[in-house]
Every structure is written in C-alpha cells, then in structure tokens.
CSV table of C-alpha atoms in Angstrom, one decimal:
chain,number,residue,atom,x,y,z
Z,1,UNK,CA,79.2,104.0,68.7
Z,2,UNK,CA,80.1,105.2,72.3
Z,3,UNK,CA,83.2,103.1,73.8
Z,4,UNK,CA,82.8,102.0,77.2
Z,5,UNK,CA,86.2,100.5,78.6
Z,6,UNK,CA,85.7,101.7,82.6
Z,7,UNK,CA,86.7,99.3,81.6
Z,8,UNK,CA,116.8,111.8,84.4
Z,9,UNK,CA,113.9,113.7,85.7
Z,10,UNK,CA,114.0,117.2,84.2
Z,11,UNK,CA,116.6,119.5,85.8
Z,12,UNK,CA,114.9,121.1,89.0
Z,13,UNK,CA,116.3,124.7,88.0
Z,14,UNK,CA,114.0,124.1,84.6
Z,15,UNK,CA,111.7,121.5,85.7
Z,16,UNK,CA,108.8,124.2,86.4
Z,17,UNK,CA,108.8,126.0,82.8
Z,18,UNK,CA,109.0,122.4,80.9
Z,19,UNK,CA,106.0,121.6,83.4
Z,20,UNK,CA,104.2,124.7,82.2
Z,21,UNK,CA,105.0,124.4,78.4
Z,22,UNK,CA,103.7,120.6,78.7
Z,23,UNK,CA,100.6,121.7,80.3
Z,24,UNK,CA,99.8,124.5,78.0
Z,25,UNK,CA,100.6,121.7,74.9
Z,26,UNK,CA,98.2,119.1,76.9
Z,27,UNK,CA,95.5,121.0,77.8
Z,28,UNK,CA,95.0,122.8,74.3
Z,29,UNK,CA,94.5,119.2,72.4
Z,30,UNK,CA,91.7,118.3,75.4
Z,31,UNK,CA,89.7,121.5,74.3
Z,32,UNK,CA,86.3,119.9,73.4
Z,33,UNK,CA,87.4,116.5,74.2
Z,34,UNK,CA,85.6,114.3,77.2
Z,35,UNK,CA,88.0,112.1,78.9
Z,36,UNK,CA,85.1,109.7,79.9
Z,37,UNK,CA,87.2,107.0,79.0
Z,38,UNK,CA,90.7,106.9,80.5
Z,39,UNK,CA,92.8,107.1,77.0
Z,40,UNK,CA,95.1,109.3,76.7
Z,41,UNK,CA,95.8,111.5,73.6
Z,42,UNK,CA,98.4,110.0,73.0
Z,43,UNK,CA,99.0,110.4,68.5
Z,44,UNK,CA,98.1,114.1,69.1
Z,45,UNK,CA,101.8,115.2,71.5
Z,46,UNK,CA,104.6,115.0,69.4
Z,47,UNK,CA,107.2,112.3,70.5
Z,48,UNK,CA,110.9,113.2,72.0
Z,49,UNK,CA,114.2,111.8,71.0
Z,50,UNK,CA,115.3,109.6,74.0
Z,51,UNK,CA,113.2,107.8,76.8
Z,52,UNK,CA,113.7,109.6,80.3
Z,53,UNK,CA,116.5,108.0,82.6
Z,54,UNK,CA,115.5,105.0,84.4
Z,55,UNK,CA,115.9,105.3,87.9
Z,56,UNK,CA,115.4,102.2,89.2
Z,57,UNK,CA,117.8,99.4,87.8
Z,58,UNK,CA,116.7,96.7,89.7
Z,59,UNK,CA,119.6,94.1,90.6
Z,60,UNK,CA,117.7,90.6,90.8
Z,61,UNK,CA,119.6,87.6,91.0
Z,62,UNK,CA,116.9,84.1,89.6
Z,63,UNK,CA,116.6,81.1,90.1
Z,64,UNK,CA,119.5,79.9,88.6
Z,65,UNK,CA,121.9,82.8,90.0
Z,66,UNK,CA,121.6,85.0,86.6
Z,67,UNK,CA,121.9,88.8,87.7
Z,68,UNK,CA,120.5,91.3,85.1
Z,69,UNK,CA,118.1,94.1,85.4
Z,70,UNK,CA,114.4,92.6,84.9
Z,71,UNK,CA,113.1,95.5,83.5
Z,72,UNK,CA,115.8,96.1,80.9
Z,73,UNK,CA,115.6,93.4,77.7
Z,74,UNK,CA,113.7,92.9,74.2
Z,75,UNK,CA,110.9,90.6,72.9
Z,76,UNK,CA,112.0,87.7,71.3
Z,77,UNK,CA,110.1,84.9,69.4
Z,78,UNK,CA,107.9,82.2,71.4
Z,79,UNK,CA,107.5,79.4,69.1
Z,80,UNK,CA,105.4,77.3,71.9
Z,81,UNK,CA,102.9,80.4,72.2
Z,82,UNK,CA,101.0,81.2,75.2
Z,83,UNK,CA,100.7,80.0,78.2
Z,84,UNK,CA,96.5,79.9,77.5
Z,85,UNK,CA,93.9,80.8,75.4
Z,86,UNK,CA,90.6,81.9,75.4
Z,87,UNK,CA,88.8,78.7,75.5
Z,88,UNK,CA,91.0,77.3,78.4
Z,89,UNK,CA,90.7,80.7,80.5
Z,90,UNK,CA,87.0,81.6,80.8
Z,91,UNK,CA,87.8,84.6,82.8
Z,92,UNK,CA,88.8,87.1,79.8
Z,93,UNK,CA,86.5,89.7,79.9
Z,94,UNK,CA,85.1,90.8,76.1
Z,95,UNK,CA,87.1,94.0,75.1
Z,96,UNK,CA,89.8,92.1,76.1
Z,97,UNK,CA,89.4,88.2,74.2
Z,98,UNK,CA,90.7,89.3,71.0
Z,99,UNK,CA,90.9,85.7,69.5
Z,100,UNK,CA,87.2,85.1,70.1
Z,101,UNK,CA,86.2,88.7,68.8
Z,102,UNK,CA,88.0,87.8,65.4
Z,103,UNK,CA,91.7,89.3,65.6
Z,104,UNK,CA,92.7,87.5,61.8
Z,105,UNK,CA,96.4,87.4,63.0
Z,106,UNK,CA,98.1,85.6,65.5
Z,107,UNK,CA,101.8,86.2,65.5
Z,108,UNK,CA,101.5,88.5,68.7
Z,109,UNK,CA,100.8,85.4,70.8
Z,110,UNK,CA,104.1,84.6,69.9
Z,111,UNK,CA,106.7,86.0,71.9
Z,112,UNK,CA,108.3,86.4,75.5
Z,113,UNK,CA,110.4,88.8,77.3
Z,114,UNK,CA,114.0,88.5,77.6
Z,115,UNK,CA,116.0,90.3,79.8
Z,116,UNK,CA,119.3,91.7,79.2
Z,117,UNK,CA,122.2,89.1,80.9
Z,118,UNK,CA,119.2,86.3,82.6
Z,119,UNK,CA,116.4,84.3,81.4
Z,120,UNK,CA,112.9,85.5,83.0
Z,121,UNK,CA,111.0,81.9,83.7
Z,122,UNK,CA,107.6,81.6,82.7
Z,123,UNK,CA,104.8,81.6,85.0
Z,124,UNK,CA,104.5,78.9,87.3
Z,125,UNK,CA,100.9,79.1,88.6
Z,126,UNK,CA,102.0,75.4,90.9
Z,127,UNK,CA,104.8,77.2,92.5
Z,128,UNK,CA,103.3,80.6,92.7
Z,129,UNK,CA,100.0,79.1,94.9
Z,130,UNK,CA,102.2,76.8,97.1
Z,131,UNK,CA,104.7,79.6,97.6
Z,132,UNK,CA,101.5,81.9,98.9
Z,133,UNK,CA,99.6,79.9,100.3
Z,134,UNK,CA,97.5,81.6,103.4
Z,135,UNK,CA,98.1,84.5,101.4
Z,136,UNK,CA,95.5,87.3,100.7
Z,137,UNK,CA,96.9,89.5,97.6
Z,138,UNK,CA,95.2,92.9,95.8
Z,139,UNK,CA,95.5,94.4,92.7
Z,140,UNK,CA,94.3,98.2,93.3
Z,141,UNK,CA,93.7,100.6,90.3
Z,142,UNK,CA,92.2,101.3,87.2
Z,143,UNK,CA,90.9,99.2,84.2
Z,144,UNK,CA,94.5,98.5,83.7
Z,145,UNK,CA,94.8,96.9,86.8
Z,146,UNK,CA,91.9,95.3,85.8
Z,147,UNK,CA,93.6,93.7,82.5
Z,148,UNK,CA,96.5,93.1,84.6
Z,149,UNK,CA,93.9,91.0,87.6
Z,150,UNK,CA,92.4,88.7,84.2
Z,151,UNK,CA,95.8,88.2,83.0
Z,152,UNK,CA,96.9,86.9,86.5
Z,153,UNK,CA,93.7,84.4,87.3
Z,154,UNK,CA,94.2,82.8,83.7
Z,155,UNK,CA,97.5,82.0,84.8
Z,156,UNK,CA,96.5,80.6,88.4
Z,157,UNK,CA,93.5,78.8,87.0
Z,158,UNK,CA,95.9,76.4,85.0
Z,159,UNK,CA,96.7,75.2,88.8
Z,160,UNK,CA,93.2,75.8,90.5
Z,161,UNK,CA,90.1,76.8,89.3
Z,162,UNK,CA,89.1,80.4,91.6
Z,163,UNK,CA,85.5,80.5,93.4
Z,164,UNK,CA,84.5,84.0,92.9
Z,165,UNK,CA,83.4,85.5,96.3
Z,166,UNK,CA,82.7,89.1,95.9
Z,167,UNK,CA,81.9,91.3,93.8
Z,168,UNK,CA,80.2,95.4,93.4
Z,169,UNK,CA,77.1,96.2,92.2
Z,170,UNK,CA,79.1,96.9,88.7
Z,171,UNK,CA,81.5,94.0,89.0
Z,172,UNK,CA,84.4,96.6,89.2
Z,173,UNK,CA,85.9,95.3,92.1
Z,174,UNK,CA,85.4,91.7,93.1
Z,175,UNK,CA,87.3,88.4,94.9
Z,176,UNK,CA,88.4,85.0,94.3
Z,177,UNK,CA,89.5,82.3,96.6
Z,178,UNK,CA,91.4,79.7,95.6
Z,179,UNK,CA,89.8,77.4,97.9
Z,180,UNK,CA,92.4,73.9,97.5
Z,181,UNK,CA,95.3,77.2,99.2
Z,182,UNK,CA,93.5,79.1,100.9
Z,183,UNK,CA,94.5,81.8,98.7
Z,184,UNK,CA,92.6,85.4,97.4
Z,185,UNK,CA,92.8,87.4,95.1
Z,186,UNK,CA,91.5,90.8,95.1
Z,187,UNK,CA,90.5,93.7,92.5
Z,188,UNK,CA,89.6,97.0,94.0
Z,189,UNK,CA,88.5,99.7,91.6
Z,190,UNK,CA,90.0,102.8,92.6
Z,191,UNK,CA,91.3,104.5,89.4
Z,192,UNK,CA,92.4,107.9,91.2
Z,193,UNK,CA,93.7,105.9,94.3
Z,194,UNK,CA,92.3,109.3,95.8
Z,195,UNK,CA,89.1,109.8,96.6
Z,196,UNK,CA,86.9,110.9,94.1
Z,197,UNK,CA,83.7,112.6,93.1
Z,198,UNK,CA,82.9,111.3,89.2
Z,199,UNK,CA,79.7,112.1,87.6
Z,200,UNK,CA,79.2,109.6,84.8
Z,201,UNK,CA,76.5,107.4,83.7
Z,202,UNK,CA,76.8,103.9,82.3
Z,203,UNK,CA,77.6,104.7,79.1
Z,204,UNK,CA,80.7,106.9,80.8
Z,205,UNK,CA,79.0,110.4,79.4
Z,206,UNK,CA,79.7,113.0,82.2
Z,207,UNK,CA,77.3,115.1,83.5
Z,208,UNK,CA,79.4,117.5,85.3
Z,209,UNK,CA,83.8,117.6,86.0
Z,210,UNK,CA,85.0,115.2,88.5
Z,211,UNK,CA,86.1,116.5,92.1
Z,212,UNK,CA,89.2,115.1,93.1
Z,213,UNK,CA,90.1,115.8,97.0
Z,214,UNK,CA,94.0,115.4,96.6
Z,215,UNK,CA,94.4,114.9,100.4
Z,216,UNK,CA,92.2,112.3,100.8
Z,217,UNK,CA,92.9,108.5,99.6
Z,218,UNK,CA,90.2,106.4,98.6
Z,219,UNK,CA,88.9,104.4,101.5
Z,220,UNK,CA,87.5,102.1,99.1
Z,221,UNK,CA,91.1,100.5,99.5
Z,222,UNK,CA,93.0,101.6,102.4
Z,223,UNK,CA,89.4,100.3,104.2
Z,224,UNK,CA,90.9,97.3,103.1
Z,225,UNK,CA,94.5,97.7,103.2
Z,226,UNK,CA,95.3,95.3,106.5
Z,227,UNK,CA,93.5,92.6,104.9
Z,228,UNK,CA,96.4,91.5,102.0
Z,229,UNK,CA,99.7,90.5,103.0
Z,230,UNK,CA,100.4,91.7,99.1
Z,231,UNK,CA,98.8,94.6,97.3
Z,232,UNK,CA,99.6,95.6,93.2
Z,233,UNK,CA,98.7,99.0,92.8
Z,234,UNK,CA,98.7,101.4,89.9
Z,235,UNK,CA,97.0,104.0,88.6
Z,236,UNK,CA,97.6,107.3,86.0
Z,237,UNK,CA,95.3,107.4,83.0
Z,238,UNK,CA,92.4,108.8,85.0
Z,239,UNK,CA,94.4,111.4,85.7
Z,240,UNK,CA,94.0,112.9,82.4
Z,241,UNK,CA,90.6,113.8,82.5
Z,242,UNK,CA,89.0,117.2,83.3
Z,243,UNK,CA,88.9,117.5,87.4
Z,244,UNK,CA,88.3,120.3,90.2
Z,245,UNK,CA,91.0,119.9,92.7
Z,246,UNK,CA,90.6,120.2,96.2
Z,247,UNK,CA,92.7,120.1,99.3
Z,248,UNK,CA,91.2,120.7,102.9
Z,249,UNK,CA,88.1,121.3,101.7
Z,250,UNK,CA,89.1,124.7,99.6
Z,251,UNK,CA,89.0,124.6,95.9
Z,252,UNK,CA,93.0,125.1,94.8
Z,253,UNK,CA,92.7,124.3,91.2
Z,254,UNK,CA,92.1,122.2,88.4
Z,255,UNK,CA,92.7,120.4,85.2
Z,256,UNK,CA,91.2,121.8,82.0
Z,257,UNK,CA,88.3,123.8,83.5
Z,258,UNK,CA,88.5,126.8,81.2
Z,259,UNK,CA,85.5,129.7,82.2
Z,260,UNK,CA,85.6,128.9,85.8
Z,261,UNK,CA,88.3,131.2,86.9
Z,262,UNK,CA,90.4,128.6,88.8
Z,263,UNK,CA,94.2,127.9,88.6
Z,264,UNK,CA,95.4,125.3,86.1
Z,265,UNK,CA,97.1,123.1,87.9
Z,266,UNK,CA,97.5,120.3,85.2
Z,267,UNK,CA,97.1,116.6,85.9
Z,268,UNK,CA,101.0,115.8,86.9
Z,269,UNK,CA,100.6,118.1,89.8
Z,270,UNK,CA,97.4,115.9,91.0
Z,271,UNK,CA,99.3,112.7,90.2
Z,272,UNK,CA,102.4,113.5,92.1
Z,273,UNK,CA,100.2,114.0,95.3
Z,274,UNK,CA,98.3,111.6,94.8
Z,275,UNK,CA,101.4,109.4,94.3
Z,276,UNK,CA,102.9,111.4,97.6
Z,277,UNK,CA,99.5,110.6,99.9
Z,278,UNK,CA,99.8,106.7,98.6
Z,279,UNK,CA,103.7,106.5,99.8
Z,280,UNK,CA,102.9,108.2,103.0
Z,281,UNK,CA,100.0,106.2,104.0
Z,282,UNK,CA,102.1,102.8,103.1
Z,283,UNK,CA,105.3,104.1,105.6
Z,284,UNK,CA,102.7,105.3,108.4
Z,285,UNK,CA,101.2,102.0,108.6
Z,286,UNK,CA,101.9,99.2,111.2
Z,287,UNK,CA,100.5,97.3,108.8
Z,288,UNK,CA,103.5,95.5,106.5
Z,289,UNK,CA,102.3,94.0,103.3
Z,290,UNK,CA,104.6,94.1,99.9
Z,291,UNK,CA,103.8,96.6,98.0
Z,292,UNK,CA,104.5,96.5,94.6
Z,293,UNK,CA,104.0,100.1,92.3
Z,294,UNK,CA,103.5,99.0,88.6
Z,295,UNK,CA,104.2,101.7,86.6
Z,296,UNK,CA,102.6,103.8,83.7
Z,297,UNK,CA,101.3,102.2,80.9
Z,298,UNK,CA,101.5,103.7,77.5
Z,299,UNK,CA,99.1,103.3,74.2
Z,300,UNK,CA,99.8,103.4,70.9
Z,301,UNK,CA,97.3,105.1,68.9
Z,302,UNK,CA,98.3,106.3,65.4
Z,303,UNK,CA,96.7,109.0,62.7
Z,304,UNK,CA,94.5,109.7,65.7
Z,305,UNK,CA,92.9,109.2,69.2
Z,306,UNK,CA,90.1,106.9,69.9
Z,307,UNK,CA,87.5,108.9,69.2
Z,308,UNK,CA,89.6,110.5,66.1
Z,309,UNK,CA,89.8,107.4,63.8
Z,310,UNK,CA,93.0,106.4,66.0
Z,311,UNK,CA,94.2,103.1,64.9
Z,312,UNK,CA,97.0,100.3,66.4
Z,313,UNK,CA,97.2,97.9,62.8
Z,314,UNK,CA,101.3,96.9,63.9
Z,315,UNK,CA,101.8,93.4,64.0
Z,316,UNK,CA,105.2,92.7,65.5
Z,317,UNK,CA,106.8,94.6,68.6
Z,318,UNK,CA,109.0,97.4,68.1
Z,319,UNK,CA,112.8,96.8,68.3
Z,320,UNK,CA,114.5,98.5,70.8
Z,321,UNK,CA,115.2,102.0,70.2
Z,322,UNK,CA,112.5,102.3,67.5
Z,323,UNK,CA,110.0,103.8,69.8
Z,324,UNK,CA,110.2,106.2,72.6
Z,325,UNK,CA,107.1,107.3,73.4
Z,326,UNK,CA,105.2,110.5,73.8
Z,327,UNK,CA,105.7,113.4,76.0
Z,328,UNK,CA,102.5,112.5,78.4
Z,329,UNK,CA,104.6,109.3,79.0
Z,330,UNK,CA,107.7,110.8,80.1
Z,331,UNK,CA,105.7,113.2,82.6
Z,332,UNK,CA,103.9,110.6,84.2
Z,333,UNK,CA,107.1,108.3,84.5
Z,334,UNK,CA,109.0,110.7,85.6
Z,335,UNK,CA,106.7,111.5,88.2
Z,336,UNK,CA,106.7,107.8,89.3
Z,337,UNK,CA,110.6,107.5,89.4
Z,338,UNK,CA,111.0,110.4,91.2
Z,339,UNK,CA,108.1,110.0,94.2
Z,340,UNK,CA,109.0,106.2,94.4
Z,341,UNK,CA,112.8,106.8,95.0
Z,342,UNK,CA,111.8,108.9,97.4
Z,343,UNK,CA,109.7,106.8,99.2
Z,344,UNK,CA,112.1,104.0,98.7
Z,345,UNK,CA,114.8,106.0,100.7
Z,346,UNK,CA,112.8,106.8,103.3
Z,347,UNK,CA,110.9,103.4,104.2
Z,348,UNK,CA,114.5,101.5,103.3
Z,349,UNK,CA,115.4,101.2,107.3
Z,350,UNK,CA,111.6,100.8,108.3
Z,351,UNK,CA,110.8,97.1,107.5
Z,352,UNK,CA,108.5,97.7,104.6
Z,353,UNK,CA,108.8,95.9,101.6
Z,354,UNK,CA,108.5,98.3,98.4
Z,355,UNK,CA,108.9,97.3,95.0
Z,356,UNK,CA,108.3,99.0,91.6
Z,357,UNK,CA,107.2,96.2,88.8
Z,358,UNK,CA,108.5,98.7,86.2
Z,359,UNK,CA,106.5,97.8,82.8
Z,360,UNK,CA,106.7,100.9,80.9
Z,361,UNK,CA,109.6,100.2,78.5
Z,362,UNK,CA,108.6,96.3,77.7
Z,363,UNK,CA,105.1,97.9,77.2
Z,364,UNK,CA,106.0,100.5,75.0
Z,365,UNK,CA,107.8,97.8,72.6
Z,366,UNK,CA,104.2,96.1,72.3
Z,367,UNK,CA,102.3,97.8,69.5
Z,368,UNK,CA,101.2,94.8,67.9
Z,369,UNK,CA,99.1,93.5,71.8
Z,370,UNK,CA,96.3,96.1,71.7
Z,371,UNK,CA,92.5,94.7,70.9
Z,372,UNK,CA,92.6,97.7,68.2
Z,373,UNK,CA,89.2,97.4,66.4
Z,374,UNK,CA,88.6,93.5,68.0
Z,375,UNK,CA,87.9,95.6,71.6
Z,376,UNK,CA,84.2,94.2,70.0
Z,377,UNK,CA,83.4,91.0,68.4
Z,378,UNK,CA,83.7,90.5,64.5
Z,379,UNK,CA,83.6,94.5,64.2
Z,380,UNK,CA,83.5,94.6,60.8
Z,381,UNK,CA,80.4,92.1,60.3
Z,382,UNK,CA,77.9,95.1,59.9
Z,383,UNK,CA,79.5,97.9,57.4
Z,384,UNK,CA,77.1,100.7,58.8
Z,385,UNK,CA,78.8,100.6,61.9
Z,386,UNK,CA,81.5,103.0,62.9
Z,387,UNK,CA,84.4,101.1,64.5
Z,388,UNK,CA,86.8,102.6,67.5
Z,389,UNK,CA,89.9,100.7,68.5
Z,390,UNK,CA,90.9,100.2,71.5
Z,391,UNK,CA,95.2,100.8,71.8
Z,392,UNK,CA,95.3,101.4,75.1
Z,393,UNK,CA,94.7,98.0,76.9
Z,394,UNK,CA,95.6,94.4,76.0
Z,395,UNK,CA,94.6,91.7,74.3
Z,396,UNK,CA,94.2,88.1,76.4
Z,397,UNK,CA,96.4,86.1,76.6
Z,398,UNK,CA,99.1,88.9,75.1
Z,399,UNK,CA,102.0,91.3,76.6
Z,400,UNK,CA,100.4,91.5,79.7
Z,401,UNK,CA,101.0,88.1,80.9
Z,402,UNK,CA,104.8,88.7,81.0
Z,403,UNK,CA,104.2,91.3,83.6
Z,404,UNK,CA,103.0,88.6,85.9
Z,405,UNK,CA,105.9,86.6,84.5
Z,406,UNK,CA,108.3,89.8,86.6
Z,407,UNK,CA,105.6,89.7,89.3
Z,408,UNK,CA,106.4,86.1,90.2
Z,409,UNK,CA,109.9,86.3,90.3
Z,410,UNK,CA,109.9,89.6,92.0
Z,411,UNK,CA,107.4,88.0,94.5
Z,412,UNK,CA,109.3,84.3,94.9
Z,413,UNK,CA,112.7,85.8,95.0
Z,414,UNK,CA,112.5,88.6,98.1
C-alpha cells in the first residue's frame, strides 16, 4: 500500500560539531529511504535526556486577569468531550476522521489543555467571528497546516456554515468566506515556504531530488501576503527530504544526495534560511498583518517508521516529563527559537505584530491523537492488506483543536 498524506540552543563554541554529528546520524538512517511523504524518522534517532530550553515564555494575562505561560501546562481529563464530531463537521478530510474510519477507542476525545497558573477557555467560534469580522486570515504551510485549517473551520462552522470559494487544481490550497461576517479563511500550500522545484507524481513517488532555491520564497504566498490582515504559518517536515540547494542561481549544496559530489549541507541549514528569508520578508514589508509562527510538530512512531511497521497504539497522553522527544525535534526547535527571537528583537520597535503559537511541548504529550492505522477506513476489514499508520498528523476532532483554543486567545487578547 503506498501512503499518500501530501497530505538553550547548543553552545555557539560547540554548536557546529553537534550540527555535524546530528547530520552524519540523520543522513545515514535516510540511505535508501524516499521522503515522499513528509514523516520524519522519528523511532530510528535515539531520544536525549531533557527538552531544549524554551525561549519564549510568553506572559499572557485572560480574560479573567490569570497570568501564566500558555504554552507551559498538562492534559487533563474533559468529561464533556469535544467541542464536535465528525458527523456535525463535514469538513474532516479522510486520513484525518478517525471516528468514522473505525478508531475502537475513544478516551483521546477526552481531554483539554491546562496551563500552568490560568484556565485556557475553550473556543468560542461566536466571539472569535464577531471579533474578526472584515477580517481576511491565512494558514500557510504544509499538510500540517492543513490539519491545523480543518481543525479551525469545524470550530467556526458551529457559528456559521463557510462557502468554499477557491480552490487548486489538487484542492491543496483553497478559501472559505464566511458570508453572514464577511470573513475568509485561507489555506495556501507551500510546504518549503521557499520556492521549490518537486518532482512527484500523485501517488508522491519522486522522479528526480527536489531543487530548493533557499533565497527565494514561495510566491505562491507572499503573492498573497497583503491580502490577510492575519497569516498562520508553519512549515519543517518537508525539510527532511532529499533536496539540491541553490542560492543565486549556483548549486551550494544539498541534503542526502550521496554520488553527486556536492556539499552536505543537511536540512537545518536549509531550514534556518528558510526561516531567516520568511522573518526578513515579514520586517521589510509595509504591509502589517499578525503573524503568528506555529512551531514544529513532532510524531510519535514506535518499533519503526511509516514505512518500517512504525506504530502509535498509546491511548492516554504522556505525563509531563515522560517524554522528550527525539534529537530531529530539538534541532528543528531550536532553529525556530533561535531565528524567531531574533526576528522578534529586531521588528519589536517597527509596528509588526509577531507571535509564536508554540505547540511543540503540548504536542509532544499527545501520543494517544494520531490516526495510527485509522489514517484509512476500517483498515483491518481485508486481512491481505498491509496496513501503515499514520503518527505524524491528527485525528479530528483531537489535540489539534486546543491549538486553535491558544490561537484565539493569543488573537482576542493583543
């Protein structure tokens, strides 16, 4: 069966040999491997001890004048369950509508994110449309995003049923207006957020390596970019995959591209310039929408990858401190601290409104909110079919719908 799913920082004195050593440990479990679908290899790199430093403790003060740290909390139980299901949201897309594919159990419905020191409100899709209304918002990314963008609509439809108005030839990126507020939402497929040459079919086998330019952002959403007063954007997993890496139209490296005599440059270095080119681009603008960065997202594959006979069979979160993730995850989000506090600093006196809807660690607690096997529907009906499990996005409704939970109150409380 092929799966389709297109669906402190280290030291600086020592941050270039533990950049080396994770490359060299990276790019030797890739050998053979074709990253046609964004999941990382995540089982196969050995875990560390502690989580890397968050940099970005964010002071928020609700509606009810709690101050705590949004991003810093545990899962606790939700006896009332979620906020919709799959037969009163029609806008859950297949791999992700784990209750009508078959998932037997139930109990991750059942729980809600709770800060440290505040309660975090649920989702008010009333207040959220009224709030924003004239308001144009986009959610620019990868299939992630994409999870994130059905998560968010569910939730709004419970106020307003969206027209879709838009969509690509392969429904990647497409528009609703919520007609009764004047209000749209937007999801633009640009998984690299750099442009990007990819060369794979529609069952996401790749024909050649992708060419990443790494100066170059993808026009397919900064063509866009003074059309939404608020833009969602993430991006990462892509990253991941084999590429050629070019910068003013030279060659200068790659990732993974062994026979071809070119430098390995390894995926951080592309994602930090990518990350660098997105920053720059938002503070050289005249153009002021919020911008809010979500960060990376990890999996949870065990005894294996996805196309290794990975599995995700948990069936409660993790407590905190049980988990800390694998050593892709702390590259990437230590890549995304760093750049964003940068760019934070230097936008802070410029008017632009910057925000990092920091997911990773109530994301990482979430083993139990993956599709897993139920990616496809009632995968175990037909025993001569080899099942693949999906641990890398989420089920619908699931932990996802607490980041719009943060989004809201980051949003309504600026």
């Amino acid at each position: 069966m092929v799966m389709r799913l297109d669906w402190e920082p280290w030291p600086t004195a020592n941050r270039k040999s533990n950049q080396i050593l994770v490359k060299l440990f990276v790019s030797a479990l890739l050998m053979g491997v074709s990253f046609r679908l964004f999941f990382p290899r995540s089982s196969a790199i050995p875990s560390v001890s502690e989580a890397p430093a968050v940099a970005n403790k964010v002071a928020y003060v609700n509606a009810t004048n709690e101050k705590c740290d949004l991003f810093a909390g545990e899962w606790i139980a939700n006896p009332s369950g979620p906020p919709y299901t799959n037969e009163s949201c029609h806008f859950i897309e297949s791999p992700q509508n784990c209750m009508k594919n078959g998932r037997p159990d139930k109990g991750y419905l059942y729980w809600r994110w709770k800060p440290h020191g505040c309660n975090l409100l649920p989702f008010d899709a009333e207040k959220f449309l009224e709030a924003l209304r004239d308001k144009a918002w986009a959610l620019i990314g990868d299939s992630i995003l994409r999870n994130h963008a059905q998560s968010l609509i569910c939730l709004l439809s419970k106020a307003e049923e969206p027209v879709e108005v838009y969509h690509d030839k392969e429904f990647k990126s497409r528009r609703w207006h919520f007609p009764s507020h004047n209000f749209s939402l937007s999801l633009v497929w640009a998984p690299f957020l750099i442009k990007a040459e990819i060369f794979e079919n529609d069952n996401g086998e790749s024909k050649s390596e992708i060419q990443l330019h790494l100066d170059i952002l993808d026009c397919k959403w900064t063509g866009s970019y003074r059309d939404f007063d608020y833009i969602v954007i993430s991006a990462g997993q892509w990253f991941l995959k084999t590429a050629i890496y070019w910068e003013k139209d030279n060659i200068v490296g790659c990732h993974y591209c062994p026979g071809k005599n070119l430098t390995e440059l390894g995926f951080d270095y592309a994602y930090r310039k990518s990350l660098r080119n997105l920053y720059h681009f938002v503070a050289a603008s005249d153009h002021k929408p919020m911008v809010i960065y979500r960060t990376w997202t990890p999996d949870h594959f065990e005894n294996g990858e996805w196309f290794s006979g990975g599995t995700c069979n948990r069936t409660k979160p993790y407590i905190v401190g049980e988990y800390s993730g694998r050593d892709v995850d702390h590259v990437m989000r230590s890549i995304e601290l760093e750049e964003f506090e940068k760019a934070k600093a230097n936008v802070s006196k410029d008017g632009i409104r910057l925000k990092l809807l920091d997911t990773y660690n109530l994301s990482s607690l979430r083993p139990d909110g993956h599709p897993g096997p139920y990616r496809n529907f009632h995968p175990f009906q037909n025993k001569n079919v080899a099942v693949q499990n999906d641990c890398l996005h989420w089920c619908l409704p699931g932990p996802v719908d607490a980041w719009n939970d943060l989004l809201m109150e980051m949003v309504l409380h600026d």
